[in-house]
Each structure stands twice: as C-alpha cells, then as structure tokens.
C-alpha cells in the first residue's frame, strides 16, 4: 500500500522518533506548527478517525494512555493540544490515522 505513514512505521522512510512500542509510533512533524509538534500513529493502517471500529478499542485507548507519557518526556507540563484531522474539510493530508500533539507555547484560542 502506498501510504507515507505505513512506510514511516515500517522504517522505510526515516523519521525522528520520540516513542515506539509494538503498536504505535510517535515522531516529530516535518513541518512543525508549534515548538513541539509530534505525530502519534498506530502501526496498523487505519485511514482516519472515520475508520475506527470496536476492533481498535484497545489500540486507541493505548494511544491515549501513551500521549501523557510523551507529553511528560517533552516537558509539556504547562499543557498541550491533541488534534486529529479527519477528511477534506479538516484538511487531512495523510490518510493514515494520526494524532497531532502540539505544545511548547501558548496555543491559539482558535480551534477552527
Ligand atoms: P494532516 O494534515 O493529515 O492532519 O497532518 C499530516 C502531517 O504530516 C502534517 O502536519 C505534515 O507536516 C506531516 N508530514 C507530512 N509528510 C511528512 C513526513 O514525511 N515526515 C514527517 N515527519 N511528517 C510529515
Ligand atoms: Zn498507512
């Protein structure tokens, strides 16, 4: 499958990893929009939030259990934002589920 984040998960395309285990990978965004901008992905291909099913419950829970660990590792004790763009209106550009972790400054109050 021609998926950028599957290739990153497989190590075929390099990334700056900040966390990895058997189920998920977190790496720095190539075009950061905040001082800390990390992407958290499942290693298995899921196209977007729209494709999450009950079969992924443990995986999605695991992602959200690990996010605070990554935030602590990145010294985001003052807070951070977690975002997932889903589909065209949200501007999703990579069609492999990912959660942005944004922090390291006071973020915009605008959400949309
Ligand atoms: P989306 O717009 O789909 O929510 O987010 C995709 C993100 O992936 C963007 O923030 C973009 O900068 C990032 N990105 C795109 N290609 C690469 C890449 O090759 N490596 C890394 N580390 N990030 C990428
Ligand atoms: Zn993929």
PDB file of C-alpha atoms and ligand atoms in Angstrom:
ATOM      1  CA  UNK A   1       0.000   0.000   0.000  1.00  0.00           C
ATOM      2  CA  UNK A   2       1.324   3.408  -0.937  1.00  0.00           C
ATOM      3  CA  UNK A   3       0.934   5.071   2.449  1.00  0.00           C
ATOM      4  CA  UNK A   4       3.529   7.507   3.785  1.00  0.00           C
ATOM      5  CA  UNK A   5       2.900   6.755   7.454  1.00  0.00           C
ATOM      6  CA  UNK A   6       2.879   2.964   6.867  1.00  0.00           C
ATOM      7  CA  UNK A   7       6.327   3.457   5.339  1.00  0.00           C
ATOM      8  CA  UNK A   8       7.458   5.548   8.321  1.00  0.00           C
ATOM      9  CA  UNK A   9       6.062   2.884  10.699  1.00  0.00           C
ATOM     10  CA  UNK A  10       7.990   0.213   8.774  1.00  0.00           C
ATOM     11  CA  UNK A  11      11.189   2.292   8.897  1.00  0.00           C
ATOM     12  CA  UNK A  12      11.284   2.575   5.095  1.00  0.00           C
ATOM     13  CA  UNK A  13      11.153   6.366   5.368  1.00  0.00           C
ATOM     14  CA  UNK A  14      13.190   7.949   8.178  1.00  0.00           C
ATOM     15  CA  UNK A  15      11.589   9.928  10.987  1.00  0.00           C
ATOM     16  CA  UNK A  16      12.678  11.492  14.235  1.00  0.00           C
ATOM     17  CA  UNK A  17      11.156   9.038  16.698  1.00  0.00           C
ATOM     18  CA  UNK A  18      10.191  10.146  20.170  1.00  0.00           C
ATOM     19  CA  UNK A  19       8.335   6.975  21.261  1.00  0.00           C
ATOM     20  CA  UNK A  20       7.828   3.488  19.862  1.00  0.00           C
ATOM     21  CA  UNK A  21       6.340   0.221  21.025  1.00  0.00           C
ATOM     22  CA  UNK A  22       4.829  -2.797  19.286  1.00  0.00           C
ATOM     23  CA  UNK A  23       1.562  -0.991  18.499  1.00  0.00           C
ATOM     24  CA  UNK A  24       2.351   2.678  17.951  1.00  0.00           C
ATOM     25  CA  UNK A  25       4.989   5.162  16.868  1.00  0.00           C
ATOM     26  CA  UNK A  26       5.430   8.849  17.671  1.00  0.00           C
ATOM     27  CA  UNK A  27       7.725  11.107  15.663  1.00  0.00           C
ATOM     28  CA  UNK A  28       8.341  14.791  15.038  1.00  0.00           C
ATOM     29  CA  UNK A  29       6.259  16.518  12.373  1.00  0.00           C
ATOM     30  CA  UNK A  30       8.393  17.531   9.393  1.00  0.00           C
ATOM     31  CA  UNK A  31       6.739  20.983   9.279  1.00  0.00           C
ATOM     32  CA  UNK A  32       6.149  21.864  12.932  1.00  0.00           C
ATOM     33  CA  UNK A  33       3.362  24.319  13.725  1.00  0.00           C
ATOM     34  CA  UNK A  34       4.436  24.739  17.360  1.00  0.00           C
ATOM     35  CA  UNK A  35       7.756  24.394  19.226  1.00  0.00           C
ATOM     36  CA  UNK A  36       6.727  20.809  19.978  1.00  0.00           C
ATOM     37  CA  UNK A  37       4.756  19.096  17.203  1.00  0.00           C
ATOM     38  CA  UNK A  38       4.612  15.319  17.349  1.00  0.00           C
ATOM     39  CA  UNK A  39       2.521  12.828  15.392  1.00  0.00           C
ATOM     40  CA  UNK A  40       1.291   9.657  17.087  1.00  0.00           C
ATOM     41  CA  UNK A  41       0.266   6.839  14.742  1.00  0.00           C
ATOM     42  CA  UNK A  42      -0.882   3.247  15.048  1.00  0.00           C
ATOM     43  CA  UNK A  43       1.459   0.893  13.177  1.00  0.00           C
ATOM     44  CA  UNK A  44      -1.554  -0.760  11.574  1.00  0.00           C
ATOM     45  CA  UNK A  45      -3.145   1.189   8.725  1.00  0.00           C
ATOM     46  CA  UNK A  46      -6.348   2.974   9.712  1.00  0.00           C
ATOM     47  CA  UNK A  47      -7.267   5.713   7.232  1.00  0.00           C
ATOM     48  CA  UNK A  48      -8.809   8.233   9.635  1.00  0.00           C
ATOM     49  CA  UNK A  49     -10.995   8.650  12.717  1.00  0.00           C
ATOM     50  CA  UNK A  50     -13.891   7.604  10.449  1.00  0.00           C
ATOM     51  CA  UNK A  51     -12.421   4.119  10.068  1.00  0.00           C
ATOM     52  CA  UNK A  52     -12.029   3.430  13.801  1.00  0.00           C
ATOM     53  CA  UNK A  53     -14.161   0.448  14.879  1.00  0.00           C
ATOM     54  CA  UNK A  54     -14.672  -1.561  18.031  1.00  0.00           C
ATOM     55  CA  UNK A  55     -11.830  -3.803  16.897  1.00  0.00           C
ATOM     56  CA  UNK A  56      -9.467  -0.868  17.528  1.00  0.00           C
ATOM     57  CA  UNK A  57     -10.692  -0.008  21.036  1.00  0.00           C
ATOM     58  CA  UNK A  58      -7.620  -1.271  22.881  1.00  0.00           C
ATOM     59  CA  UNK A  59      -5.289   0.342  20.349  1.00  0.00           C
ATOM     60  CA  UNK A  60      -6.961   3.744  20.561  1.00  0.00           C
ATOM     61  CA  UNK A  61      -7.007   3.546  24.351  1.00  0.00           C
ATOM     62  CA  UNK A  62      -3.316   2.678  24.272  1.00  0.00           C
ATOM     63  CA  UNK A  63      -2.555   5.752  22.150  1.00  0.00           C
ATOM     64  CA  UNK A  64      -4.283   7.976  24.709  1.00  0.00           C
ATOM     65  CA  UNK A  65      -2.531   6.227  27.579  1.00  0.00           C
ATOM     66  CA  UNK A  66       0.845   6.887  25.959  1.00  0.00           C
ATOM     67  CA  UNK A  67       0.193  10.531  24.981  1.00  0.00           C
ATOM     68  CA  UNK A  68       0.706  11.796  28.584  1.00  0.00           C
ATOM     69  CA  UNK A  69       3.991   9.872  28.733  1.00  0.00           C
ATOM     70  CA  UNK A  70       5.165  11.574  25.542  1.00  0.00           C
ATOM     71  CA  UNK A  71       3.962  14.956  26.844  1.00  0.00           C
ATOM     72  CA  UNK A  72       5.944  14.468  30.053  1.00  0.00           C
ATOM     73  CA  UNK A  73       9.012  13.379  28.076  1.00  0.00           C
ATOM     74  CA  UNK A  74       8.676  16.585  26.023  1.00  0.00           C
ATOM     75  CA  UNK A  75       8.247  18.701  29.172  1.00  0.00           C
ATOM     76  CA  UNK A  76       4.770  19.877  28.209  1.00  0.00           C
ATOM     77  CA  UNK A  77       3.732  20.249  31.850  1.00  0.00           C
ATOM     78  CA  UNK A  78       2.116  23.593  31.000  1.00  0.00           C
ATOM     79  CA  UNK A  79      -0.316  21.892  28.636  1.00  0.00           C
ATOM     80  CA  UNK A  80      -0.728  20.769  25.050  1.00  0.00           C
ATOM     81  CA  UNK A  81      -3.353  20.127  22.386  1.00  0.00           C
ATOM     82  CA  UNK A  82      -4.243  16.789  20.739  1.00  0.00           C
ATOM     83  CA  UNK A  83      -5.786  17.049  17.265  1.00  0.00           C
ATOM     84  CA  UNK A  84      -6.818  14.595  14.561  1.00  0.00           C
ATOM     85  CA  UNK A  85      -7.888  15.972  11.194  1.00  0.00           C
ATOM     86  CA  UNK A  86     -10.487  13.764   9.509  1.00  0.00           C
ATOM     87  CA  UNK A  87     -11.369  14.249   5.860  1.00  0.00           C
ATOM     88  CA  UNK A  88     -11.316  17.116   3.398  1.00  0.00           C
ATOM     89  CA  UNK A  89     -12.977  19.843   5.459  1.00  0.00           C
ATOM     90  CA  UNK A  90     -10.464  19.288   8.255  1.00  0.00           C
ATOM     91  CA  UNK A  91      -7.571  19.387   5.789  1.00  0.00           C
ATOM     92  CA  UNK A  92      -6.387  15.821   6.355  1.00  0.00           C
ATOM     93  CA  UNK A  93      -3.424  15.347   4.027  1.00  0.00           C
ATOM     94  CA  UNK A  94      -2.067  11.960   5.136  1.00  0.00           C
ATOM     95  CA  UNK A  95      -4.705   9.247   5.097  1.00  0.00           C
ATOM     96  CA  UNK A  96      -3.287   7.170   7.923  1.00  0.00           C
ATOM     97  CA  UNK A  97      -4.750   7.920  11.350  1.00  0.00           C
ATOM     98  CA  UNK A  98      -2.576  10.288  13.345  1.00  0.00           C
ATOM     99  CA  UNK A  99      -2.906  12.443  16.406  1.00  0.00           C
ATOM    100  CA  UNK A 100      -1.011  15.718  16.496  1.00  0.00           C
ATOM    101  CA  UNK A 101       0.467  16.721  19.862  1.00  0.00           C
ATOM    102  CA  UNK A 102       1.060  20.472  19.834  1.00  0.00           C
ATOM    103  CA  UNK A 103       2.697  22.433  22.621  1.00  0.00           C
ATOM    104  CA  UNK A 104       5.660  24.372  23.893  1.00  0.00           C
ATOM    105  CA  UNK A 105       3.919  27.741  23.711  1.00  0.00           C
ATOM    106  CA  UNK A 106       0.541  29.285  24.479  1.00  0.00           C
ATOM    107  CA  UNK A 107      -1.541  27.927  21.604  1.00  0.00           C
ATOM    108  CA  UNK A 108      -4.096  29.857  19.602  1.00  0.00           C
ATOM    109  CA  UNK A 109      -7.524  30.098  21.185  1.00  0.00           C
ATOM    110  CA  UNK A 110      -8.965  29.466  17.703  1.00  0.00           C
ATOM    111  CA  UNK A 111      -9.932  25.842  17.127  1.00  0.00           C
ATOM    112  CA  UNK A 112     -11.407  26.273  13.645  1.00  0.00           C
TER     113      UNK A 112
HETATM  114  P1  LIG B   1      -2.755  16.194   8.465  1.00  0.00           P
HETATM  115  O1  LIG B   1      -2.714  17.456   7.634  1.00  0.00           O
HETATM  116  O2  LIG B   1      -3.097  14.989   7.612  1.00  0.00           O
HETATM  117  O3  LIG B   1      -3.566  16.287   9.707  1.00  0.00           O
HETATM  118  O4  LIG B   1      -1.281  16.007   9.010  1.00  0.00           O
HETATM  119  C1  LIG B   1      -0.258  15.457   8.277  1.00  0.00           C
HETATM  120  C2  LIG B   1       1.020  15.935   8.917  1.00  0.00           C
HETATM  121  O5  LIG B   1       2.077  15.118   8.459  1.00  0.00           O
HETATM  122  C3  LIG B   1       1.388  17.385   8.577  1.00  0.00           C
HETATM  123  O6  LIG B   1       1.485  18.151   9.770  1.00  0.00           O
HETATM  124  C4  LIG B   1       2.721  17.253   7.842  1.00  0.00           C
HETATM  125  O7  LIG B   1       3.625  18.298   8.144  1.00  0.00           O
HETATM  126  C5  LIG B   1       3.226  15.915   8.318  1.00  0.00           C
HETATM  127  N1  LIG B   1       4.078  15.216   7.370  1.00  0.00           N
HETATM  128  C6  LIG B   1       3.860  15.055   6.037  1.00  0.00           C
HETATM  129  N2  LIG B   1       4.832  14.329   5.482  1.00  0.00           N
HETATM  130  C7  LIG B   1       5.704  14.011   6.484  1.00  0.00           C
HETATM  131  C8  LIG B   1       6.928  13.273   6.518  1.00  0.00           C
HETATM  132  O8  LIG B   1       7.420  12.746   5.525  1.00  0.00           O
HETATM  133  N3  LIG B   1       7.526  13.156   7.739  1.00  0.00           N
HETATM  134  C9  LIG B   1       7.029  13.735   8.857  1.00  0.00           C
HETATM  135  N4  LIG B   1       7.709  13.585   9.996  1.00  0.00           N
HETATM  136  N5  LIG B   1       5.871  14.447   8.865  1.00  0.00           N
HETATM  137  C10 LIG B   1       5.230  14.576   7.691  1.00  0.00           C
HETATM  138 ZN1  LIG B   2      -0.906   3.644   6.379  1.00  0.00          ZN
END
